[in-house]
PDB file of N, CA and C in Angstrom:
ATOM      1  N   UNK A   1      40.652 -65.400  66.175  1.00  0.00           N
ATOM      2  CA  UNK A   1      39.523 -65.080  67.007  1.00  0.00           C
ATOM      3  C   UNK A   1      39.384 -66.042  68.161  1.00  0.00           C
ATOM      4  N   UNK A   2      38.539 -65.659  69.079  1.00  0.00           N
ATOM      5  CA  UNK A   2      38.253 -66.458  70.260  1.00  0.00           C
ATOM      6  C   UNK A   2      37.259 -67.561  69.904  1.00  0.00           C
ATOM      7  N   UNK A   3      37.312 -68.652  70.651  1.00  0.00           N
ATOM      8  CA  UNK A   3      36.415 -69.779  70.383  1.00  0.00           C
ATOM      9  C   UNK A   3      34.957 -69.371  70.461  1.00  0.00           C
ATOM     10  N   UNK A   4      34.621 -68.480  71.400  1.00  0.00           N
ATOM     11  CA  UNK A   4      33.208 -68.104  71.557  1.00  0.00           C
ATOM     12  C   UNK A   4      32.669 -67.332  70.360  1.00  0.00           C
ATOM     13  N   UNK A   5      33.563 -66.850  69.489  1.00  0.00           N
ATOM     14  CA  UNK A   5      33.109 -66.181  68.272  1.00  0.00           C
ATOM     15  C   UNK A   5      32.593 -67.197  67.253  1.00  0.00           C
ATOM     16  N   UNK A   6      33.070 -68.409  67.325  1.00  0.00           N
ATOM     17  CA  UNK A   6      32.765 -69.429  66.331  1.00  0.00           C
ATOM     18  C   UNK A   6      31.929 -70.579  66.871  1.00  0.00           C
ATOM     19  N   UNK A   7      31.941 -70.772  68.173  1.00  0.00           N
ATOM     20  CA  UNK A   7      31.265 -71.921  68.770  1.00  0.00           C
ATOM     21  C   UNK A   7      30.164 -71.437  69.705  1.00  0.00           C
ATOM     22  N   UNK A   8      28.971 -71.948  69.483  1.00  0.00           N
ATOM     23  CA  UNK A   8      27.847 -71.712  70.395  1.00  0.00           C
ATOM     24  C   UNK A   8      27.750 -72.963  71.253  1.00  0.00           C
ATOM     25  N   UNK A   9      28.105 -72.833  72.516  1.00  0.00           N
ATOM     26  CA  UNK A   9      28.187 -73.991  73.405  1.00  0.00           C
ATOM     27  C   UNK A   9      26.876 -74.781  73.406  1.00  0.00           C
ATOM     28  N   UNK A  10      27.004 -76.078  73.184  1.00  0.00           N
ATOM     29  CA  UNK A  10      25.856 -76.960  73.195  1.00  0.00           C
ATOM     30  C   UNK A  10      25.100 -77.015  71.882  1.00  0.00           C
ATOM     31  N   UNK A  11      25.389 -76.101  70.959  1.00  0.00           N
ATOM     32  CA  UNK A  11      24.706 -76.099  69.668  1.00  0.00           C
ATOM     33  C   UNK A  11      25.674 -76.413  68.539  1.00  0.00           C
ATOM     34  N   UNK A  12      26.793 -75.687  68.465  1.00  0.00           N
ATOM     35  CA  UNK A  12      27.757 -75.923  67.392  1.00  0.00           C
ATOM     36  C   UNK A  12      29.054 -76.543  67.910  1.00  0.00           C
ATOM     37  N   UNK A  13      29.091 -76.809  69.192  1.00  0.00           N
ATOM     38  CA  UNK A  13      30.277 -77.415  69.786  1.00  0.00           C
ATOM     39  C   UNK A  13      30.198 -77.320  71.293  1.00  0.00           C
ATOM     40  N   UNK A  14      31.268 -77.731  71.942  1.00  0.00           N
ATOM     41  CA  UNK A  14      31.352 -77.660  73.392  1.00  0.00           C
ATOM     42  C   UNK A  14      32.576 -76.831  73.770  1.00  0.00           C
ATOM     43  N   UNK A  15      32.388 -75.860  74.620  1.00  0.00           N
ATOM     44  CA  UNK A  15      33.492 -75.018  75.087  1.00  0.00           C
ATOM     45  C   UNK A  15      33.821 -75.431  76.507  1.00  0.00           C
ATOM     46  N   UNK A  16      35.101 -75.644  76.764  1.00  0.00           N
ATOM     47  CA  UNK A  16      35.556 -75.961  78.120  1.00  0.00           C
ATOM     48  C   UNK A  16      36.621 -74.955  78.522  1.00  0.00           C
ATOM     49  N   UNK A  17      36.731 -74.689  79.820  1.00  0.00           N
ATOM     50  CA  UNK A  17      37.744 -73.742  80.282  1.00  0.00           C
ATOM     51  C   UNK A  17      39.153 -74.223  79.944  1.00  0.00           C
ATOM     52  N   UNK A  18      40.028 -73.268  79.713  1.00  0.00           N
ATOM     53  CA  UNK A  18      41.433 -73.579  79.432  1.00  0.00           C
ATOM     54  C   UNK A  18      42.047 -74.252  80.658  1.00  0.00           C
ATOM     55  N   UNK A  19      42.907 -75.197  80.401  1.00  0.00           N
ATOM     56  CA  UNK A  19      43.644 -75.918  81.442  1.00  0.00           C
ATOM     57  C   UNK A  19      42.725 -76.623  82.441  1.00  0.00           C
ATOM     58  N   UNK A  20      41.655 -77.211  81.919  1.00  0.00           N
ATOM     59  CA  UNK A  20      40.756 -77.975  82.781  1.00  0.00           C
ATOM     60  C   UNK A  20      40.561 -79.356  82.150  1.00  0.00           C
ATOM     61  N   UNK A  21      41.534 -80.240  82.357  1.00  0.00           N
ATOM     62  CA  UNK A  21      41.478 -81.548  81.697  1.00  0.00           C
ATOM     63  C   UNK A  21      40.260 -82.375  82.096  1.00  0.00           C
ATOM     64  N   UNK A  22      39.751 -82.203  83.316  1.00  0.00           N
ATOM     65  CA  UNK A  22      38.582 -82.966  83.753  1.00  0.00           C
ATOM     66  C   UNK A  22      37.358 -82.617  82.903  1.00  0.00           C
ATOM     67  N   UNK A  23      37.125 -81.306  82.686  1.00  0.00           N
ATOM     68  CA  UNK A  23      35.977 -80.900  81.884  1.00  0.00           C
ATOM     69  C   UNK A  23      36.186 -81.210  80.403  1.00  0.00           C
ATOM     70  N   UNK A  24      37.425 -81.138  79.930  1.00  0.00           N
ATOM     71  CA  UNK A  24      37.712 -81.515  78.550  1.00  0.00           C
ATOM     72  C   UNK A  24      37.407 -82.996  78.339  1.00  0.00           C
ATOM     73  N   UNK A  25      37.850 -83.821  79.282  1.00  0.00           N
ATOM     74  CA  UNK A  25      37.577 -85.263  79.185  1.00  0.00           C
ATOM     75  C   UNK A  25      36.077 -85.529  79.228  1.00  0.00           C
ATOM     76  N   UNK A  26      35.344 -84.791  80.061  1.00  0.00           N
ATOM     77  CA  UNK A  26      33.889 -84.972  80.146  1.00  0.00           C
ATOM     78  C   UNK A  26      33.218 -84.604  78.822  1.00  0.00           C
ATOM     79  N   UNK A  27      33.663 -83.496  78.211  1.00  0.00           N
ATOM     80  CA  UNK A  27      33.095 -83.079  76.921  1.00  0.00           C
ATOM     81  C   UNK A  27      33.381 -84.122  75.846  1.00  0.00           C
ATOM     82  N   UNK A  28      34.610 -84.639  75.836  1.00  0.00           N
ATOM     83  CA  UNK A  28      34.969 -85.662  74.853  1.00  0.00           C
ATOM     84  C   UNK A  28      34.144 -86.930  75.067  1.00  0.00           C
ATOM     85  N   UNK A  29      33.951 -87.312  76.331  1.00  0.00           N
ATOM     86  CA  UNK A  29      33.165 -88.501  76.636  1.00  0.00           C
ATOM     87  C   UNK A  29      31.715 -88.310  76.191  1.00  0.00           C
ATOM     88  N   UNK A  30      31.177 -87.120  76.404  1.00  0.00           N
ATOM     89  CA  UNK A  30      29.810 -86.827  75.973  1.00  0.00           C
ATOM     90  C   UNK A  30      29.662 -87.049  74.476  1.00  0.00           C
ATOM     91  N   UNK A  31      30.621 -86.547  73.700  1.00  0.00           N
ATOM     92  CA  UNK A  31      30.545 -86.696  72.251  1.00  0.00           C
ATOM     93  C   UNK A  31      30.751 -88.132  71.803  1.00  0.00           C
ATOM     94  N   UNK A  32      31.610 -88.856  72.507  1.00  0.00           N
ATOM     95  CA  UNK A  32      31.826 -90.264  72.164  1.00  0.00           C
ATOM     96  C   UNK A  32      30.598 -91.112  72.474  1.00  0.00           C
ATOM     97  N   UNK A  33      29.901 -90.782  73.546  1.00  0.00           N
ATOM     98  CA  UNK A  33      28.734 -91.561  73.951  1.00  0.00           C
ATOM     99  C   UNK A  33      27.478 -91.203  73.166  1.00  0.00           C
ATOM    100  N   UNK A  34      27.416 -89.998  72.652  1.00  0.00           N
ATOM    101  CA  UNK A  34      26.220 -89.543  71.941  1.00  0.00           C
ATOM    102  C   UNK A  34      26.610 -89.123  70.527  1.00  0.00           C
ATOM    103  N   UNK A  35      26.712 -90.109  69.648  1.00  0.00           N
ATOM    104  CA  UNK A  35      27.154 -89.860  68.282  1.00  0.00           C
ATOM    105  C   UNK A  35      26.225 -88.890  67.550  1.00  0.00           C
ATOM    106  N   UNK A  36      24.929 -89.002  67.818  1.00  0.00           N
ATOM    107  CA  UNK A  36      23.967 -88.102  67.164  1.00  0.00           C
ATOM    108  C   UNK A  36      24.194 -86.649  67.572  1.00  0.00           C
ATOM    109  N   UNK A  37      24.597 -86.420  68.826  1.00  0.00           N
ATOM    110  CA  UNK A  37      24.889 -85.066  69.287  1.00  0.00           C
ATOM    111  C   UNK A  37      26.044 -84.481  68.484  1.00  0.00           C
ATOM    112  N   UNK A  38      27.108 -85.250  68.316  1.00  0.00           N
ATOM    113  CA  UNK A  38      28.245 -84.786  67.528  1.00  0.00           C
ATOM    114  C   UNK A  38      27.872 -84.514  66.086  1.00  0.00           C
ATOM    115  N   UNK A  39      27.080 -85.399  65.509  1.00  0.00           N
ATOM    116  CA  UNK A  39      26.625 -85.206  64.126  1.00  0.00           C
ATOM    117  C   UNK A  39      25.801 -83.932  64.001  1.00  0.00           C
ATOM    118  N   UNK A  40      24.860 -83.736  64.953  1.00  0.00           N
ATOM    119  CA  UNK A  40      24.002 -82.552  64.906  1.00  0.00           C
ATOM    120  C   UNK A  40      24.819 -81.273  65.071  1.00  0.00           C
ATOM    121  N   UNK A  41      25.790 -81.289  65.993  1.00  0.00           N
ATOM    122  CA  UNK A  41      26.644 -80.118  66.196  1.00  0.00           C
ATOM    123  C   UNK A  41      27.451 -79.819  64.937  1.00  0.00           C
ATOM    124  N   UNK A  42      27.899 -80.860  64.247  1.00  0.00           N
ATOM    125  CA  UNK A  42      28.642 -80.656  63.004  1.00  0.00           C
ATOM    126  C   UNK A  42      27.801 -79.968  61.948  1.00  0.00           C
ATOM    127  N   UNK A  43      26.562 -80.426  61.792  1.00  0.00           N
ATOM    128  CA  UNK A  43      25.647 -79.811  60.827  1.00  0.00           C
ATOM    129  C   UNK A  43      25.343 -78.376  61.231  1.00  0.00           C
ATOM    130  N   UNK A  44      25.035 -78.168  62.521  1.00  0.00           N
ATOM    131  CA  UNK A  44      24.720 -76.823  63.009  1.00  0.00           C
ATOM    132  C   UNK A  44      25.917 -75.886  62.864  1.00  0.00           C
ATOM    133  N   UNK A  45      27.126 -76.398  63.113  1.00  0.00           N
ATOM    134  CA  UNK A  45      28.326 -75.571  62.994  1.00  0.00           C
ATOM    135  C   UNK A  45      28.536 -75.127  61.550  1.00  0.00           C
ATOM    136  N   UNK A  46      28.346 -76.039  60.625  1.00  0.00           N
ATOM    137  CA  UNK A  46      28.507 -75.693  59.209  1.00  0.00           C
ATOM    138  C   UNK A  46      27.507 -74.607  58.805  1.00  0.00           C
ATOM    139  N   UNK A  47      26.247 -74.772  59.215  1.00  0.00           N
ATOM    140  CA  UNK A  47      25.224 -73.776  58.894  1.00  0.00           C
ATOM    141  C   UNK A  47      25.545 -72.427  59.540  1.00  0.00           C
ATOM    142  N   UNK A  48      26.022 -72.458  60.775  1.00  0.00           N
ATOM    143  CA  UNK A  48      26.363 -71.229  61.499  1.00  0.00           C
ATOM    144  C   UNK A  48      27.477 -70.464  60.792  1.00  0.00           C
ATOM    145  N   UNK A  49      28.512 -71.176  60.389  1.00  0.00           N
ATOM    146  CA  UNK A  49      29.631 -70.536  59.695  1.00  0.00           C
ATOM    147  C   UNK A  49      29.179 -69.984  58.350  1.00  0.00           C
ATOM    148  N   UNK A  50      28.410 -70.763  57.599  1.00  0.00           N
ATOM    149  CA  UNK A  50      27.936 -70.290  56.299  1.00  0.00           C
ATOM    150  C   UNK A  50      27.071 -69.048  56.444  1.00  0.00           C
ATOM    151  N   UNK A  51      26.278 -69.002  57.500  1.00  0.00           N
ATOM    152  CA  UNK A  51      25.377 -67.874  57.707  1.00  0.00           C
ATOM    153  C   UNK A  51      26.104 -66.633  58.227  1.00  0.00           C
ATOM    154  N   UNK A  52      27.090 -66.830  59.102  1.00  0.00           N
ATOM    155  CA  UNK A  52      27.698 -65.707  59.811  1.00  0.00           C
ATOM    156  C   UNK A  52      29.089 -65.315  59.334  1.00  0.00           C
ATOM    157  N   UNK A  53      29.730 -66.141  58.550  1.00  0.00           N
ATOM    158  CA  UNK A  53      31.097 -65.851  58.143  1.00  0.00           C
ATOM    159  C   UNK A  53      31.265 -66.103  56.650  1.00  0.00           C
ATOM    160  N   UNK A  54      30.577 -65.305  55.854  1.00  0.00           N
ATOM    161  CA  UNK A  54      30.651 -65.478  54.408  1.00  0.00           C
ATOM    162  C   UNK A  54      32.010 -65.008  53.892  1.00  0.00           C
ATOM    163  N   UNK A  55      32.384 -65.466  52.719  1.00  0.00           N
ATOM    164  CA  UNK A  55      33.633 -65.061  52.085  1.00  0.00           C
ATOM    165  C   UNK A  55      33.631 -63.552  51.844  1.00  0.00           C
ATOM    166  N   UNK A  56      32.488 -63.023  51.442  1.00  0.00           N
ATOM    167  CA  UNK A  56      32.388 -61.584  51.178  1.00  0.00           C
ATOM    168  C   UNK A  56      32.670 -60.778  52.451  1.00  0.00           C
ATOM    169  N   UNK A  57      32.091 -61.188  53.576  1.00  0.00           N
ATOM    170  CA  UNK A  57      32.342 -60.495  54.839  1.00  0.00           C
ATOM    171  C   UNK A  57      33.810 -60.599  55.235  1.00  0.00           C
ATOM    172  N   UNK A  58      34.389 -61.763  55.027  1.00  0.00           N
ATOM    173  CA  UNK A  58      35.800 -61.955  55.371  1.00  0.00           C
ATOM    174  C   UNK A  58      36.691 -61.052  54.529  1.00  0.00           C
ATOM    175  N   UNK A  59      36.383 -60.931  53.247  1.00  0.00           N
ATOM    176  CA  UNK A  59      37.181 -60.072  52.364  1.00  0.00           C
ATOM    177  C   UNK A  59      37.027 -58.603  52.748  1.00  0.00           C
ATOM    178  N   UNK A  60      35.810 -58.195  53.122  1.00  0.00           N
ATOM    179  CA  UNK A  60      35.592 -56.811  53.548  1.00  0.00           C
ATOM    180  C   UNK A  60      36.366 -56.511  54.825  1.00  0.00           C
ATOM    181  N   UNK A  61      36.370 -57.434  55.753  1.00  0.00           N
ATOM    182  CA  UNK A  61      37.131 -57.261  56.991  1.00  0.00           C
ATOM    183  C   UNK A  61      38.614 -57.156  56.696  1.00  0.00           C
ATOM    184  N   UNK A  62      39.115 -58.028  55.843  1.00  0.00           N
ATOM    185  CA  UNK A  62      40.524 -58.003  55.468  1.00  0.00           C
ATOM    186  C   UNK A  62      40.874 -56.689  54.780  1.00  0.00           C
ATOM    187  N   UNK A  63      40.008 -56.198  53.923  1.00  0.00           N
ATOM    188  CA  UNK A  63      40.242 -54.931  53.238  1.00  0.00           C
ATOM    189  C   UNK A  63      40.322 -53.786  54.246  1.00  0.00           C
ATOM    190  N   UNK A  64      39.437 -53.775  55.243  1.00  0.00           N
ATOM    191  CA  UNK A  64      39.475 -52.722  56.268  1.00  0.00           C
ATOM    192  C   UNK A  64      40.781 -52.771  57.052  1.00  0.00           C
ATOM    193  N   UNK A  65      41.247 -53.970  57.339  1.00  0.00           N
ATOM    194  CA  UNK A  65      42.518 -54.111  58.062  1.00  0.00           C
ATOM    195  C   UNK A  65      43.652 -53.536  57.228  1.00  0.00           C
ATOM    196  N   UNK A  66      43.713 -53.879  55.947  1.00  0.00           N
ATOM    197  CA  UNK A  66      44.759 -53.347  55.067  1.00  0.00           C
ATOM    198  C   UNK A  66      44.685 -51.840  54.967  1.00  0.00           C
ATOM    199  N   UNK A  67      43.463 -51.283  54.877  1.00  0.00           N
ATOM    200  CA  UNK A  67      43.307 -49.845  54.784  1.00  0.00           C
ATOM    201  C   UNK A  67      43.829 -49.134  56.016  1.00  0.00           C
ATOM    202  N   UNK A  68      43.639 -49.747  57.192  1.00  0.00           N
ATOM    203  CA  UNK A  68      44.151 -49.162  58.443  1.00  0.00           C
ATOM    204  C   UNK A  68      45.672 -49.193  58.488  1.00  0.00           C
ATOM    205  N   UNK A  69      46.251 -50.178  57.830  1.00  0.00           N
ATOM    206  CA  UNK A  69      47.711 -50.330  57.865  1.00  0.00           C
ATOM    207  C   UNK A  69      48.414 -49.372  56.898  1.00  0.00           C
ATOM    208  N   UNK A  70      47.687 -48.887  55.898  1.00  0.00           N
ATOM    209  CA  UNK A  70      48.344 -48.016  54.900  1.00  0.00           C
ATOM    210  C   UNK A  70      48.040 -46.559  55.144  1.00  0.00           C
TER     211      UNK A  70
END
């Protein structure tokens, strides 16, 4: 999947454009300078994944894919 499916910019992580080292470096610097921001994003990311990507949903999606293939 695409990063935007799993990451909410500024809440569960930071998204930067592909092939933009300046913005990637800025995002990394932001996280290095603000440890609490990184910690909060980690907690929020875990909650987001648990809420939106359960094992049951993943298995149902996988089952639908297999059904389409057969």
